[in-house]
Tab-separated table of C-alpha atoms in Angstrom:
chain	number	residue	atom	x	y	z
K	1	MET	CA	0.112	0.108	-0.169
K	2	GLU	CA	1.106	3.274	-0.874
K	3	ALA	CA	1.591	6.237	1.872
K	4	PRO	CA	-0.396	8.750	2.278
K	5	HIS	CA	1.557	11.777	1.726
K	6	ILE	CA	2.781	9.736	-1.965
K	7	VAL	CA	-0.758	9.770	-2.880
K	8	LEU	CA	-1.678	13.482	-2.049
K	9	GLN	CA	2.287	14.023	-4.893
K	10	PHE	CA	0.953	12.596	-6.729
K	11	TRP	CA	-2.485	14.081	-7.581
K	12	PHE	CA	-2.015	17.599	-6.508
K	13	GLN	CA	1.741	17.828	-8.037
K	14	GLU	CA	2.583	14.854	-10.452
K	15	LEU	CA	-1.394	15.731	-12.429
K	16	THR	CA	-2.971	19.296	-13.478
K	17	ARG	CA	-6.183	19.755	-12.927
K	18	LYS	CA	-7.678	18.754	-16.263
K	19	GLU	CA	-6.555	15.933	-15.430
K	20	TRP	CA	-8.305	15.089	-11.809
K	21	PHE	CA	-11.341	15.151	-14.070
K	22	GLN	CA	-10.394	14.292	-17.563
K	23	VAL	CA	-11.225	11.168	-19.212
K	24	SER	CA	-7.450	9.755	-19.730
K	25	ALA	CA	-6.751	6.184	-20.368
K	26	GLU	CA	-3.365	6.958	-19.880
K	27	VAL	CA	-3.736	8.482	-16.628
K	28	ASP	CA	-5.993	5.309	-15.900
K	29	ALA	CA	-3.945	3.287	-16.406
K	30	GLU	CA	-1.083	4.826	-14.212
K	31	ILE	CA	-3.804	5.122	-11.136
K	32	SER	CA	-4.140	1.881	-11.378
K	33	ALA	CA	-0.705	0.367	-11.833
K	34	ARG	CA	0.761	2.236	-9.000
K	35	PHE	CA	-2.709	2.667	-5.891
K	36	GLY	CA	-4.473	-0.453	-7.744
K	37	ARG	CA	-3.189	-2.040	-3.891
K	38	THR	CA	-3.647	1.127	-2.124
K	39	HIS	CA	-7.525	1.695	-3.112
K	40	LEU	CA	-8.359	-2.078	-2.822
K	41	ASP	CA	-6.692	-2.292	0.656
K	42	LEU	CA	-8.208	1.237	1.244
K	43	ALA	CA	-12.021	0.221	0.029
K	44	ARG	CA	-12.056	-2.738	1.842
K	45	GLY	CA	-11.404	-1.247	5.138
K	46	GLU	CA	-8.304	-0.944	6.208
K	47	VAL	CA	-8.605	2.887	6.504
K	48	THR	CA	-7.533	3.830	10.254
K	49	GLU	CA	-4.323	4.997	10.222
K	50	TRP	CA	-4.922	7.082	7.470
K	51	ARG	CA	-7.587	8.976	9.507
K	52	GLY	CA	-4.177	10.298	11.493
K	53	SER	CA	-4.404	13.766	10.058
K	54	PRO	CA	-5.895	16.301	7.132
K	55	ASP	CA	-4.126	14.874	4.720
K	56	GLN	CA	-4.541	10.966	5.430
K	57	ARG	CA	-7.629	12.147	5.580
K	58	LEU	CA	-7.345	13.808	2.185
K	59	ALA	CA	-5.162	10.980	0.976
K	60	CYS	CA	-7.918	8.257	1.888
K	61	ILE	CA	-10.952	10.415	0.015
K	62	ILE	CA	-9.017	10.749	-2.639
K	63	VAL	CA	-7.735	7.471	-3.304
K	64	LEU	CA	-11.617	6.103	-2.670
K	65	ASP	CA	-13.793	7.959	-4.779
K	66	GLN	CA	-11.425	10.260	-7.539
K	67	PHE	CA	-8.999	6.885	-8.191
K	68	SER	CA	-12.426	4.525	-8.140
K	69	ARG	CA	-13.698	6.568	-11.092
K	70	ASN	CA	-9.985	5.970	-12.874
K	71	ILE	CA	-9.108	2.255	-12.028
K	72	TYR	CA	-12.503	1.616	-13.397
K	73	ARG	CA	-13.500	3.391	-15.638
K	74	GLY	CA	-16.268	2.286	-17.507
K	75	THR	CA	-17.551	-0.068	-14.261
K	76	PRO	CA	-20.025	-0.480	-11.558
K	77	LEU	CA	-16.482	-0.988	-9.599
K	78	ALA	CA	-16.318	2.908	-10.452
K	79	PHE	CA	-18.982	3.664	-7.915
K	80	ALA	CA	-19.066	1.095	-5.563
K	81	ALA	CA	-17.130	2.984	-2.875
K	82	ASP	CA	-18.708	6.129	-3.405
K	83	TRP	CA	-20.256	5.015	-0.277
K	84	ILE	CA	-16.466	4.636	2.110
K	85	ALA	CA	-15.375	7.705	0.103
K	86	LEU	CA	-19.176	9.357	1.507
K	87	ARG	CA	-18.663	8.036	4.759
K	88	GLU	CA	-14.555	9.095	5.842
K	89	ALA	CA	-15.975	12.595	4.498
K	90	ARG	CA	-18.364	13.034	6.644
K	91	MET	CA	-15.967	11.657	9.153
K	92	ALA	CA	-13.513	14.864	7.944
K	93	LEU	CA	-15.675	17.678	8.164
K	94	GLU	CA	-16.216	16.620	11.360
K	95	ALA	CA	-13.236	16.672	12.841
K	96	GLY	CA	-12.782	19.621	10.727
K	97	ALA	CA	-9.468	18.123	8.881
K	98	ASP	CA	-11.330	20.069	5.446
K	99	MET	CA	-9.690	23.443	7.383
K	100	GLU	CA	-7.087	22.392	8.071
K	101	VAL	CA	-5.474	21.935	4.093
K	102	PRO	CA	-4.506	23.875	1.802
K	103	GLU	CA	-8.087	26.348	0.050
K	104	ALA	CA	-7.174	24.012	-3.381
K	105	ARG	CA	-7.075	20.950	-1.904
K	106	ARG	CA	-11.123	21.103	0.009
K	107	ALA	CA	-12.317	20.702	-3.105
K	108	PHE	CA	-11.295	17.150	-2.482
K	109	PHE	CA	-13.823	16.257	0.819
K	110	TYR	CA	-16.249	17.624	-0.901
K	111	LEU	CA	-16.662	15.899	-4.291
K	112	PRO	CA	-18.323	12.320	-2.515
K	113	PHE	CA	-20.940	14.548	-1.299
K	114	GLU	CA	-21.092	15.815	-5.340
K	115	HIS	CA	-20.788	12.049	-5.716
K	116	SER	CA	-24.165	10.759	-4.562
K	117	GLU	CA	-27.175	10.619	-5.345
K	118	SER	CA	-28.646	11.656	-2.260
K	119	VAL	CA	-30.478	15.105	-2.204
K	120	ALA	CA	-29.619	15.888	1.065
K	121	ASP	CA	-25.918	15.131	0.135
K	122	GLN	CA	-26.233	17.491	-2.558
K	123	GLU	CA	-26.967	19.843	-1.301
K	124	LEU	CA	-24.578	20.134	0.996
K	125	SER	CA	-21.922	19.796	-1.169
K	126	VAL	CA	-23.550	22.853	-2.864
K	127	ARG	CA	-23.270	24.335	0.476
K	128	LEU	CA	-19.464	23.369	1.093
K	129	PHE	CA	-18.620	24.139	-3.413
K	130	ARG	CA	-20.485	28.078	-2.356
K	131	LYS	CA	-18.175	28.648	0.556
K	132	LEU	CA	-14.915	27.270	-0.870
K	133	GLY	CA	-16.191	30.178	-3.412
K	134	ASP	CA	-14.748	28.262	-7.057
K	135	PRO	CA	-17.397	29.258	-9.884
K	136	GLU	CA	-16.803	26.089	-11.483
K	137	TYR	CA	-17.028	23.654	-8.640
K	138	LEU	CA	-19.731	25.127	-7.796
K	139	ASP	CA	-21.574	25.444	-11.242
K	140	TYR	CA	-20.833	21.495	-11.154
K	141	ALA	CA	-22.003	20.816	-7.749
K	142	GLU	CA	-25.804	22.642	-9.300
K	143	ARG	CA	-26.176	21.027	-12.338
K	144	HIS	CA	-25.111	17.394	-10.171
K	145	LEU	CA	-28.504	19.111	-7.514
K	146	ALA	CA	-30.653	19.663	-10.716
K	147	VAL	CA	-29.674	15.998	-11.879
K	148	ILE	CA	-30.964	14.469	-8.580
K	149	ARG	CA	-33.966	16.514	-7.622
K	150	GLU	CA	-35.463	16.192	-11.586
K	151	PHE	CA	-34.015	11.592	-11.205
K	152	GLY	CA	-33.011	10.794	-7.867
K	153	ARG	CA	-30.331	9.666	-9.447
K	154	PHE	CA	-28.032	9.831	-11.866
K	155	PRO	CA	-28.576	8.991	-15.701
K	156	HIS	CA	-25.780	8.266	-17.193
K	157	ARG	CA	-24.871	5.519	-14.814
K	158	ASN	CA	-27.631	3.317	-15.318
K	159	ALA	CA	-26.519	1.215	-17.762
K	160	LEU	CA	-23.209	0.269	-16.014
K	161	LEU	CA	-25.739	-0.260	-12.930
K	162	GLY	CA	-28.299	-2.255	-14.751
K	163	ARG	CA	-30.509	0.081	-14.000
K	164	GLU	CA	-33.633	0.500	-16.661
K	165	SER	CA	-33.559	4.003	-17.913
K	166	ASN	CA	-37.161	5.915	-17.981
K	167	SER	CA	-38.778	7.997	-20.575
K	168	ALA	CA	-36.967	11.195	-19.540
K	169	GLU	CA	-34.088	10.515	-18.763
K	170	LEU	CA	-33.345	8.363	-21.882
K	171	ASP	CA	-34.787	12.538	-22.921
K	172	TYR	CA	-32.149	13.663	-21.111
K	173	LEU	CA	-29.362	11.343	-21.877
K	174	SER	CA	-29.923	11.973	-24.972
K	175	LYS	CA	-29.063	15.502	-24.745
K	176	PRO	CA	-25.289	16.788	-25.415
K	177	GLY	CA	-23.694	17.107	-22.451
K	178	ALA	CA	-25.378	14.785	-20.365
K	179	GLY	CA	-24.080	13.449	-18.093
K	180	PHE	CA	-20.614	14.449	-15.957
C-alpha cells in the first residue's frame, strides 16, 4: 500500500487539474498500476491509519472517490467505494480536516457529496462549494443537484449499474453535455 503523502504528491504535483477530471486512458492506467492495491486495501476497510491527520484523510478520500473512477472506469466498480468515501468525508468534515488543508485541496473533501445520489448530500455539496468560492466547482455542484432533484439518481450511471432508464432519463441522456 502506498503512503498517503505519495497519493497527495501524485495527485497535486504530478497531475494537473485538467487531468483530474478529463478521461485519459494513460492517467487511468498509471493510477491503476501505482495505486490499485492501495485502493483495494482502503475499499476493504483498512483505513484507520489514514485518519491520523487532515492530509491522511484527504489522501484516503481521493483514493476512494477519485481513483475508483480511474481504476474502474466504465464498470460498476467505479462507484462501488462511493459509500466509503462519503463516510470518510463526513468524518473528516466533523473533525474539521477540510479547514486544515490548503484551500485549493478542499474540494476533494466535498466531491463525495457531489457524487452521491442523495438530495441531502447534494445540497450539502452545493453549500460547501459555495463557501469554497470556486465558481467552476460550484457550477458542477449545482448541476449535479439539479439532476438528482429531477431524477433521484444519475441517469448516466444507469446502463453501467444495470438500471433501466425511464423516458425522461433517456430524453435527458440524448442531449449534449448530459452526464458528467
